[in-house]
Tab-separated table of C-alpha atoms and ligand atoms in Angstrom:
chain	number	residue	atom	x	y	z
A	858	MET	CA	134.626	130.527	117.033
A	859	LYS	CA	132.196	130.618	119.989
A	860	HIS	CA	132.233	127.496	122.048
A	861	TYR	CA	129.170	125.889	123.804
A	862	ASP	CA	128.841	122.779	125.973
A	863	VAL	CA	125.870	121.740	123.933
A	864	ILE	CA	124.473	122.724	120.553
A	865	ILE	CA	121.047	121.479	119.693
A	866	ILE	CA	119.830	121.618	116.042
A	867	GLY	CA	116.098	121.972	115.906
A	868	ALA	CA	113.903	124.222	118.093
A	869	GLY	CA	110.931	121.862	117.984
A	870	ALA	CA	109.387	119.817	120.765
A	871	ALA	CA	112.335	117.598	121.487
A	872	GLY	CA	115.011	120.241	120.947
A	873	LEU	CA	113.455	122.810	123.343
A	874	MET	CA	112.806	120.266	125.979
A	875	CYS	CA	116.397	119.007	125.803
A	876	ALA	CA	117.758	122.623	125.930
A	877	ALA	CA	115.896	123.458	129.050
A	878	THR	CA	116.900	120.236	130.777
A	879	ALA	CA	120.553	120.663	129.900
A	880	GLY	CA	120.392	124.398	130.760
A	881	TYR	CA	119.102	123.676	134.260
A	882	ARG	CA	122.022	121.313	134.786
A	883	GLY	CA	124.369	124.298	134.236
A	884	LYS	CA	125.315	123.555	130.709
A	885	ASN	CA	126.040	126.357	128.299
A	886	VAL	CA	123.455	125.547	125.617
A	887	LEU	CA	122.717	127.030	122.113
A	888	VAL	CA	119.657	125.906	120.063
A	889	LEU	CA	119.883	126.513	116.280
A	890	ASP	CA	116.933	126.440	113.877
A	891	ASN	CA	116.657	127.482	110.233
A	892	ALA	CA	112.986	128.504	110.709
A	893	LYS	CA	111.838	131.962	111.740
A	894	GLN	CA	109.698	130.640	114.583
A	895	ALA	CA	110.308	127.949	117.250
A	896	GLY	CA	107.891	124.969	117.668
A	897	ARG	CA	105.898	125.447	114.478
A	898	LYS	CA	104.532	121.913	114.479
A	899	ILE	CA	103.396	122.302	118.093
A	900	LEU	CA	101.553	125.434	117.050
A	901	ILE	CA	99.406	123.623	114.447
A	902	SER	CA	99.074	120.378	116.353
A	903	GLY	CA	95.881	118.936	117.677
A	904	GLY	CA	93.801	121.349	115.617
A	905	GLY	CA	95.618	124.331	117.274
A	906	ARG	CA	95.082	122.937	120.826
A	907	CYS	CA	98.078	120.537	120.939
A	908	ASN	CA	97.281	117.035	122.150
A	909	PHE	CA	100.436	117.333	124.319
A	910	THR	CA	100.397	113.911	125.921
A	911	ASN	CA	98.269	111.004	126.945
A	912	GLN	CA	97.188	109.838	130.454
A	913	LYS	CA	98.303	106.290	129.613
A	914	VAL	CA	101.591	105.819	127.748
A	915	GLU	CA	102.911	102.386	127.036
A	916	PRO	CA	105.798	101.119	124.951
A	917	HIS	CA	103.531	99.126	122.617
A	918	GLN	CA	102.008	102.457	121.438
A	919	PHE	CA	105.290	103.280	119.599
A	920	ILE	CA	106.500	101.864	116.326
A	921	CYS	CA	110.265	101.119	116.245
A	922	ALA	CA	112.336	98.348	114.681
A	923	ASN	CA	113.469	97.618	118.197
A	924	PRO	CA	110.299	97.691	120.315
A	925	HIS	CA	112.329	97.734	123.562
A	926	PHE	CA	114.258	100.907	122.606
A	927	VAL	CA	111.628	103.414	123.856
A	928	LYS	CA	111.224	101.875	127.335
A	929	SER	CA	114.038	103.492	129.209
A	930	ALA	CA	113.378	107.139	128.171
A	931	LEU	CA	109.600	106.751	128.536
A	932	ALA	CA	110.000	105.332	131.998
A	933	ARG	CA	112.289	108.195	133.139
A	934	TYR	CA	110.011	111.020	131.915
A	935	ARG	CA	106.394	110.080	132.138
A	936	SER	CA	103.246	111.835	130.976
A	937	SER	CA	102.680	112.743	134.611
A	938	ASP	CA	105.918	114.722	134.611
A	939	PHE	CA	104.866	116.747	131.637
A	940	ILE	CA	101.368	117.295	133.088
A	941	GLU	CA	102.994	118.624	136.244
A	942	LEU	CA	105.114	121.082	134.101
A	943	VAL	CA	101.985	122.210	132.247
A	944	GLU	CA	100.109	122.811	135.522
A	945	ARG	CA	103.085	124.636	137.000
A	946	HIS	CA	102.830	127.088	134.083
A	947	GLY	CA	99.085	127.510	134.774
A	948	ILE	CA	98.067	126.124	131.418
A	949	GLU	CA	94.491	124.863	131.482
A	950	TYR	CA	93.812	121.626	129.748
A	951	HIS	CA	91.158	118.925	129.275
A	952	GLU	CA	90.950	115.201	128.608
A	953	ARG	CA	89.242	113.839	125.555
A	954	GLU	CA	88.540	110.146	124.742
A	955	HIS	CA	91.290	107.629	124.990
A	956	GLY	CA	93.190	109.712	127.649
A	957	GLN	CA	94.227	112.461	125.199
A	958	LEU	CA	95.077	115.800	126.870
A	959	PHE	CA	94.640	119.035	124.990
A	960	CYS	CA	95.106	122.737	125.894
A	961	ASN	CA	91.883	124.507	126.672
A	962	ASP	CA	93.009	127.651	124.954
A	963	SER	CA	95.804	127.316	122.384
A	964	ALA	CA	98.841	125.240	121.489
A	965	LYS	CA	100.726	128.524	121.721
A	966	ASP	CA	100.607	128.061	125.496
A	967	ILE	CA	102.868	124.963	125.174
A	968	VAL	CA	105.433	126.887	122.962
A	969	THR	CA	105.446	129.795	125.340
A	970	MET	CA	105.984	127.395	128.206
A	971	LEU	CA	108.993	125.700	126.512
A	972	LEU	CA	110.479	129.006	125.524
A	973	THR	CA	110.057	130.281	129.098
A	974	GLU	CA	111.754	127.105	130.431
A	975	CYS	CA	114.622	127.598	128.009
A	976	GLU	CA	115.021	131.233	129.114
A	977	TRP	CA	114.874	130.314	132.791
A	978	SER	CA	117.457	127.641	132.284
A	979	GLY	CA	119.807	129.961	130.428
A	980	ALA	CA	119.646	128.136	127.103
A	981	LYS	CA	120.093	130.441	124.072
A	982	LEU	CA	117.924	130.153	121.041
A	983	GLN	CA	118.998	131.377	117.573
A	984	LEU	CA	116.503	131.165	114.769
A	985	ARG	CA	116.877	131.717	110.900
A	986	THR	CA	120.224	129.972	111.003
A	987	ASP	CA	121.179	127.702	108.073
A	988	ILE	CA	123.822	125.189	108.956
A	989	SER	CA	126.131	124.354	106.055
A	990	ASP	CA	128.773	122.046	107.509
A	991	ILE	CA	129.350	119.993	110.630
A	992	SER	CA	132.637	118.213	111.400
A	993	LYS	CA	134.258	116.533	114.341
A	994	THR	CA	137.834	117.441	115.241
A	995	GLY	CA	140.527	115.166	116.520
A	996	ASP	CA	139.921	116.244	120.164
A	997	GLY	CA	136.251	115.210	119.948
A	998	THR	CA	134.797	118.708	119.520
A	999	PHE	CA	132.099	119.352	116.953
A	1000	GLU	CA	132.462	122.376	114.615
A	1001	LEU	CA	129.514	123.961	112.854
A	1002	THR	CA	129.599	126.441	109.984
A	1003	THR	CA	126.455	128.483	109.731
A	1004	ALA	CA	125.204	131.478	107.789
A	1005	LYS	CA	125.512	133.450	111.091
A	1006	GLY	CA	128.995	132.387	112.079
A	1007	ASP	CA	130.949	129.313	113.252
A	1008	TYR	CA	130.364	127.490	116.524
A	1009	SER	CA	131.940	124.572	118.314
A	1010	CYS	CA	130.514	122.290	121.043
A	1011	ASP	CA	131.350	119.279	123.138
A	1012	ALA	CA	127.893	117.592	122.581
A	1013	LEU	CA	125.841	117.967	119.465
A	1014	VAL	CA	122.102	117.099	119.570
A	1015	ILE	CA	120.176	116.395	116.366
A	1016	ALA	CA	116.518	117.211	116.950
A	1017	THR	CA	115.371	118.120	113.391
A	1018	GLY	CA	112.254	115.991	113.348
A	1019	GLY	CA	110.823	113.995	110.408
A	1020	LEU	CA	109.783	114.767	106.829
A	1021	SER	CA	106.100	115.289	107.376
A	1022	MET	CA	104.554	118.617	106.361
A	1023	PRO	CA	107.449	119.974	104.284
A	1024	LYS	CA	105.672	123.313	104.008
A	1025	LEU	CA	106.379	123.761	107.724
A	1026	GLY	CA	110.045	123.458	107.076
A	1027	ALA	CA	110.678	119.720	107.528
A	1028	THR	CA	114.051	118.721	106.066
A	1029	PRO	CA	116.068	115.467	105.790
A	1030	PHE	CA	118.964	117.285	107.564
A	1031	GLY	CA	119.047	114.944	110.512
A	1032	TYR	CA	119.260	111.849	108.318
A	1033	GLN	CA	122.049	113.469	106.294
A	1034	ILE	CA	124.108	114.166	109.458
A	1035	ALA	CA	123.484	110.680	110.741
A	1036	LYS	CA	124.782	109.211	107.410
A	1037	GLN	CA	127.729	111.690	107.296
A	1038	PHE	CA	128.896	110.149	110.692
A	1039	GLY	CA	128.400	106.579	109.368
A	1040	LEU	CA	125.093	105.805	111.088
A	1041	ASN	CA	122.442	103.693	109.459
A	1042	VAL	CA	119.102	105.345	108.573
A	1043	LEU	CA	116.088	103.131	107.982
A	1044	PRO	CA	113.826	103.971	105.034
A	1045	THR	CA	111.223	106.552	105.866
A	1046	THR	CA	107.506	106.732	104.938
A	1047	ALA	CA	104.579	108.835	105.873
A	1048	GLY	CA	102.674	107.809	109.029
A	1049	LEU	CA	99.436	108.851	110.654
A	1050	VAL	CA	98.233	109.776	107.200
A	1051	PRO	CA	94.958	109.511	105.228
A	1052	PHE	CA	94.538	106.851	102.490
A	1053	THR	CA	93.692	107.692	98.825
A	1054	TRP	CA	91.207	105.907	96.518
A	1055	HIS	CA	92.021	103.997	93.315
A	1056	SER	CA	90.168	105.727	90.418
A	1057	GLU	CA	87.334	103.120	90.358
A	1058	GLN	CA	86.875	103.420	94.070
A	1059	LYS	CA	86.862	107.175	93.802
A	1060	SER	CA	83.909	107.216	91.374
A	1061	ARG	CA	81.977	104.912	93.715
A	1062	PHE	CA	82.746	106.380	97.050
A	1063	GLU	CA	83.650	110.076	96.425
A	1064	SER	CA	80.063	111.148	97.066
A	1065	LEU	CA	80.345	109.872	100.687
A	1066	SER	CA	82.735	112.649	101.503
A	1067	GLY	CA	81.987	114.109	104.929
A	1068	ILE	CA	80.334	110.981	106.347
A	1069	ALA	CA	81.903	109.717	109.612
A	1070	VAL	CA	81.134	106.354	111.172
A	1071	PRO	CA	82.420	104.473	114.172
A	1072	THR	CA	84.586	101.501	113.048
A	1073	THR	CA	87.087	98.912	114.046
A	1074	ILE	CA	89.800	98.760	111.396
A	1075	THR	CA	92.347	95.929	111.185
A	1076	ALA	CA	95.711	96.073	109.389
A	1077	ALA	CA	97.057	92.972	107.552
A	1078	ASP	CA	99.260	92.253	110.564
A	1079	GLY	CA	96.310	92.120	112.896
A	1080	THR	CA	96.755	95.485	114.605
A	1081	GLN	CA	93.333	96.932	115.309
A	1082	PHE	CA	91.913	100.345	116.186
A	1083	SER	CA	88.367	101.156	117.203
A	1084	GLU	CA	87.718	104.815	116.377
A	1085	ALA	CA	85.930	106.959	113.807
A	1086	LEU	CA	86.396	106.675	110.093
A	1087	LEU	CA	85.886	109.687	107.803
A	1088	PHE	CA	85.156	109.516	104.070
A	1089	THR	CA	86.900	112.269	102.147
A	1090	HIS	CA	86.955	113.307	98.463
A	1091	ARG	CA	90.428	111.731	98.180
A	1092	GLY	CA	89.815	108.606	100.222
A	1093	LEU	CA	89.608	107.637	103.858
A	1094	SER	CA	90.708	109.541	106.945
A	1095	GLY	CA	89.649	109.938	110.625
A	1096	PRO	CA	91.468	108.659	113.663
A	1097	ALA	CA	90.987	104.965	112.935
A	1098	VAL	CA	92.458	105.326	109.465
A	1099	LEU	CA	95.373	107.494	110.525
A	1100	GLN	CA	96.254	104.955	113.317
A	1101	VAL	CA	96.059	101.969	110.946
A	1102	SER	CA	98.193	103.728	108.310
A	1103	ASN	CA	101.203	103.283	110.676
A	1104	TYR	CA	100.848	99.503	110.176
A	1105	TRP	CA	100.060	99.452	106.402
A	1106	GLN	CA	102.280	98.451	103.538
A	1107	PRO	CA	101.431	99.295	99.860
A	1108	GLY	CA	99.260	96.635	98.306
A	1109	GLN	CA	97.849	95.327	101.634
A	1110	ALA	CA	94.163	95.207	102.366
A	1111	ILE	CA	92.599	96.755	105.395
A	1112	SER	CA	89.545	95.207	106.944
A	1113	ILE	CA	86.826	97.589	108.179
A	1114	ASN	CA	84.115	96.614	110.614
A	1115	LEU	CA	81.302	99.104	110.015
A	1116	LEU	CA	79.252	97.710	112.978
A	1117	PRO	CA	81.862	97.290	115.697
A	1118	ASN	CA	80.691	95.094	118.565
A	1119	GLU	CA	77.691	93.822	116.625
A	1120	ASN	CA	77.259	90.772	114.499
A	1121	ALA	CA	75.608	91.854	111.218
A	1122	LEU	CA	74.374	88.285	110.440
A	1123	ASP	CA	72.616	87.867	113.809
A	1124	LYS	CA	71.076	91.307	113.320
A	1125	LEU	CA	69.871	90.338	109.775
A	1126	LEU	CA	68.417	87.094	111.044
A	1127	SER	CA	66.535	88.656	113.941
A	1128	THR	CA	65.112	91.432	111.682
A	1129	LEU	CA	64.143	88.686	109.180
A	1130	GLU	CA	62.082	87.040	111.991
A	1131	THR	CA	60.334	90.253	113.000
A	1132	HIS	CA	60.028	91.988	109.616
A	1133	PRO	CA	60.489	89.414	106.868
A	1134	LYS	CA	59.139	91.652	104.087
A	1135	GLN	CA	61.227	94.655	104.936
A	1136	SER	CA	63.703	95.641	102.173
A	1137	VAL	CA	67.397	95.169	102.570
A	1138	ARG	CA	67.807	98.874	101.902
A	1139	ASN	CA	65.473	99.867	104.754
A	1140	THR	CA	67.009	97.366	107.092
A	1141	LEU	CA	70.618	98.400	106.517
A	1142	SER	CA	69.724	102.089	106.481
A	1143	GLN	CA	68.705	101.758	110.188
A	1144	TRP	CA	72.193	100.636	111.026
A	1145	LEU	CA	74.369	102.756	108.738
A	1146	PRO	CA	74.104	106.099	106.938
A	1147	LYS	CA	71.785	105.625	103.825
A	1148	ARG	CA	74.333	107.026	101.397
A	1149	LEU	CA	76.942	104.559	102.545
A	1150	VAL	CA	74.457	101.616	102.195
A	1151	GLU	CA	73.697	102.747	98.607
A	1152	ALA	CA	77.374	102.946	97.778
A	1153	LEU	CA	78.325	99.592	99.336
A	1154	PHE	CA	75.635	97.470	97.719
A	1155	ASP	CA	73.952	97.476	94.313
A	1156	ALA	CA	70.255	98.175	93.786
A	1157	THR	CA	69.373	94.522	92.910
A	1158	GLN	CA	70.526	93.513	96.485
A	1159	LEU	CA	68.958	96.517	98.233
A	1160	ASP	CA	65.596	96.182	96.501
A	1161	LYS	CA	65.050	92.590	97.774
A	1162	ALA	CA	62.984	91.807	100.824
A	1163	LEU	CA	64.823	90.140	103.610
A	1164	ASN	CA	62.941	86.816	103.027
A	1165	GLN	CA	64.052	86.841	99.414
A	1166	LEU	CA	67.630	86.627	100.355
A	1167	GLY	CA	69.354	83.277	100.026
A	1168	HIS	CA	71.591	81.934	102.834
A	1169	GLY	CA	74.766	82.832	100.994
A	1170	GLU	CA	73.574	86.273	100.100
A	1171	ARG	CA	72.838	87.092	103.771
A	1172	GLU	CA	76.284	85.941	104.748
A	1173	LEU	CA	77.857	87.960	102.016
A	1174	LEU	CA	75.941	91.133	103.052
A	1175	ALA	CA	76.892	90.643	106.664
A	1176	ASN	CA	80.530	89.935	105.794
A	1177	ASN	CA	80.688	93.158	103.802
A	1178	ILE	CA	79.555	95.046	106.882
A	1179	ASN	CA	81.637	93.330	109.572
A	1180	GLN	CA	84.708	92.751	107.394
A	1181	TRP	CA	84.707	95.199	104.495
A	1182	SER	CA	88.022	94.487	102.826
A	1183	LEU	CA	89.675	97.417	100.916
A	1184	VAL	CA	92.929	97.697	99.049
A	1185	MET	CA	93.607	101.366	99.022
A	1186	ASN	CA	95.650	103.125	96.330
A	1187	GLY	CA	98.080	104.773	98.670
A	1188	THR	CA	98.477	107.558	101.185
A	1189	GLU	CA	98.421	111.307	100.895
A	1190	GLY	CA	102.194	111.166	101.755
A	1191	TYR	CA	104.332	113.619	103.746
A	1192	ARG	CA	102.135	116.563	102.660
A	1193	THR	CA	99.523	115.703	105.299
A	1194	ALA	CA	101.160	113.081	107.391
A	1195	GLU	CA	101.461	113.809	111.088
A	1196	VAL	CA	104.634	111.651	111.512
A	1197	THR	CA	107.488	110.023	109.615
A	1198	LEU	CA	107.991	106.243	110.107
A	1199	GLY	CA	111.569	105.102	109.984
A	1200	GLY	CA	114.643	107.353	110.443
A	1201	VAL	CA	117.875	107.063	112.334
A	1202	ASP	CA	118.262	103.385	113.208
A	1203	THR	CA	117.939	102.951	116.997
A	1204	ASN	CA	120.492	100.084	116.940
A	1205	GLU	CA	123.015	102.866	116.414
A	1206	LEU	CA	122.026	104.641	119.655
A	1207	SER	CA	122.179	103.874	123.342
A	1208	SER	CA	118.576	103.612	124.687
A	1209	LYS	CA	119.668	105.279	127.944
A	1210	ASP	CA	121.072	108.552	126.640
A	1211	LEU	CA	120.294	108.386	122.869
A	1212	GLN	CA	124.003	108.883	122.072
A	1213	ALA	CA	125.441	107.337	118.853
A	1214	LYS	CA	127.406	104.302	119.964
A	1215	LYS	CA	130.097	104.907	117.327
A	1216	VAL	CA	130.287	108.738	117.718
A	1217	PRO	CA	130.737	109.889	121.262
A	1218	GLY	CA	129.097	113.348	121.844
A	1219	LEU	CA	126.555	112.958	119.010
A	1220	TYR	CA	122.941	112.587	120.307
A	1221	PHE	CA	119.486	112.355	118.685
A	1222	ALA	CA	116.161	113.423	120.142
A	1223	GLY	CA	112.595	113.224	118.927
A	1224	GLU	CA	111.061	112.101	115.659
A	1225	VAL	CA	114.316	112.090	113.650
A	1226	MET	CA	114.997	108.586	114.908
A	1227	ASP	CA	113.048	105.462	114.022
A	1228	VAL	CA	110.373	105.953	116.722
A	1229	SER	CA	106.800	107.022	115.927
A	1230	GLY	CA	103.801	106.960	118.199
A	1231	TRP	CA	100.082	106.267	117.818
A	1232	LEU	CA	97.744	109.222	117.404
A	1233	GLY	CA	96.774	110.621	120.830
A	1234	GLY	CA	99.673	112.635	122.247
A	1235	PHE	CA	102.236	109.815	122.003
A	1236	ASN	CA	104.477	111.576	119.552
A	1237	PHE	CA	104.866	114.621	121.728
A	1238	GLN	CA	105.440	112.407	124.724
A	1239	TRP	CA	108.343	110.757	122.815
A	1240	ALA	CA	109.684	114.238	121.975
A	1241	TRP	CA	109.552	115.342	125.681
A	1242	ALA	CA	110.927	112.024	127.038
A	1243	SER	CA	113.770	111.713	124.549
A	1244	GLY	CA	114.590	115.428	124.860
A	1245	VAL	CA	114.864	114.982	128.635
A	1246	ALA	CA	116.899	111.785	128.289
A	1247	VAL	CA	119.475	113.587	126.134
A	1248	GLY	CA	119.333	116.789	128.202
A	1249	MET	CA	120.110	114.736	131.360
A	1250	SER	CA	123.308	113.236	129.894
A	1251	VAL	CA	124.960	115.779	127.611
B	2222	FAD	C1	99.568	118.598	111.570
B	2222	FAD	C2	100.250	117.849	112.738
B	2222	FAD	C3	99.567	117.697	113.944
B	2222	FAD	C4	100.148	117.001	114.985
B	2222	FAD	N1	99.517	116.895	116.190
B	2222	FAD	C5	100.070	116.205	117.117
B	2222	FAD	C6	99.400	116.084	118.415
B	2222	FAD	O1	98.342	116.764	118.647
B	2222	FAD	N2	100.003	115.307	119.394
B	2222	FAD	C7	101.210	114.652	119.186
B	2222	FAD	O2	101.629	113.942	120.079
B	2222	FAD	N3	101.854	114.784	117.994
B	2222	FAD	C8	101.293	115.581	117.019
B	2222	FAD	N4	102.025	115.674	115.793
B	2222	FAD	C9	103.393	115.091	115.763
B	2222	FAD	C10	104.367	116.016	116.422
B	2222	FAD	O3	104.222	117.332	115.943
B	2222	FAD	C11	105.789	115.573	116.156
B	2222	FAD	O4	106.009	114.175	116.397
B	2222	FAD	C12	106.818	116.314	117.052
B	2222	FAD	O5	106.670	117.711	116.688
B	2222	FAD	C13	108.202	115.887	116.749
B	2222	FAD	O6	109.080	116.704	117.583
B	2222	FAD	P1	110.539	116.963	117.107
B	2222	FAD	O7	111.134	117.909	118.041
B	2222	FAD	O8	111.269	115.656	116.923
B	2222	FAD	O9	110.438	117.577	115.642
B	2222	FAD	P2	109.715	118.970	115.255
B	2222	FAD	O10	108.797	119.441	116.303
B	2222	FAD	O11	109.294	118.768	113.853
B	2222	FAD	O12	110.975	120.009	115.335
B	2222	FAD	C14	112.015	119.948	114.414
B	2222	FAD	C15	112.718	121.317	114.320
B	2222	FAD	O13	113.875	121.169	113.531
B	2222	FAD	C16	113.974	122.310	112.670
B	2222	FAD	N5	114.750	121.887	111.471
B	2222	FAD	C17	114.447	120.993	110.505
B	2222	FAD	N6	115.414	120.974	109.631
B	2222	FAD	C18	116.363	121.834	110.041
B	2222	FAD	C19	117.647	122.287	109.484
B	2222	FAD	N7	118.093	121.790	108.305
B	2222	FAD	N8	118.347	123.203	110.129
B	2222	FAD	C20	117.852	123.726	111.262
B	2222	FAD	N9	116.759	123.424	111.920
B	2222	FAD	C21	116.010	122.495	111.156
B	2222	FAD	C22	112.531	122.626	112.331
B	2222	FAD	O14	112.427	123.952	111.842
B	2222	FAD	C23	111.808	122.374	113.656
B	2222	FAD	O15	111.746	123.541	114.423
B	2222	FAD	C24	101.452	116.437	114.772
B	2222	FAD	C25	102.185	116.631	113.522
B	2222	FAD	C26	101.509	117.360	112.550
B	2222	FAD	C27	102.355	117.480	111.255
């Protein structure tokens, strides 16, 4: 049985970062993955350009049952550290809105960089390897049975990611290992995911597919995002919707402000003064896409002139624009989700080195644990920072 100081399961963002970090510290490292390619999620991320981090990363941009948990790892490996690494490898990048950093060319550059770092550090990567059994011996060593032979190690790192995008090889393996060693795993759901219509909403709004509008969307708990909303055949998507999905529970309403930073009632009243005979349809169509106006309100309302609207009717119209309340049917689920909410309970782990408190030598890195970030490069920053935190202590 070949022995390593460290075996990392999962050659994704967190696993590769952890491998290089531990390798540079002189550790004998093996990374195992059942896929035929390393970093597959990185390759498709950010529309193929990988939103690899964000200029401004703060703990409140992460969802975790223990909001303090992420602080230590994030403080020790900052987005500026990753930017420095990217620059050292000569990868050109650009900044988009909200501080999001993307590769100029391709997400492949990031995978190549991580694989190069692993190679330079001496960490070994073995793909297409199914792991069938893991056990811990009396002397504290972990033993792994795989389709390609048996291995043992002093430190075992689980970096198998979440459940989103099963067609890219996502598996519940990490959760199963956590449970096998007696660790609590919090229920998982799809995050950063589009919403779907109820059937009656679908017949009313489906025709809006392709329309994008700037919005502010508020979740039932008050969390708010000001970004674009995109109507799709199936429901609602776009950055504002993906962000708010992280804070949504089934059955809860979301409130959509279709005229962020403007008071629709004030606007109606000032138009009433200048153009009292203008129709509601023409008035609203100057503020919002016409097709959206037609879908939101019925013809009897839209055909009226502004001076035919009663006081209550004006308020109702304005309210529907500034606070459009919608109870969506559900989400598109793991099939299209960017992340998985929930996972290995962080109360089971030390926030310093991400080692299981009850199982010395067993570590977790990346999305497999109950940490998910906002849209905008935060999930990768968590993968890099947690990978480094583990790599520094194994
Ligand atoms: C479409 C899409 C776009 C995204 N875009 C962005 C973005 O632009 N910016 C951002 O910050 N985040 C983005 N994310 C989220 C980001 O990809 C993840 O949060 C990040 O990859 C998590 O890193 P990880 O190392 O924990 O897991 P992963 O990168 O998912 O890696 C897990 C690895 O474990 C391996 N594995 C799984 N099960 C087993 C098993 N049983 N045996 C062996 N190996 C196994 C997998 O093959 C994989 O290589 C995106 C996600 C998706 C789905």
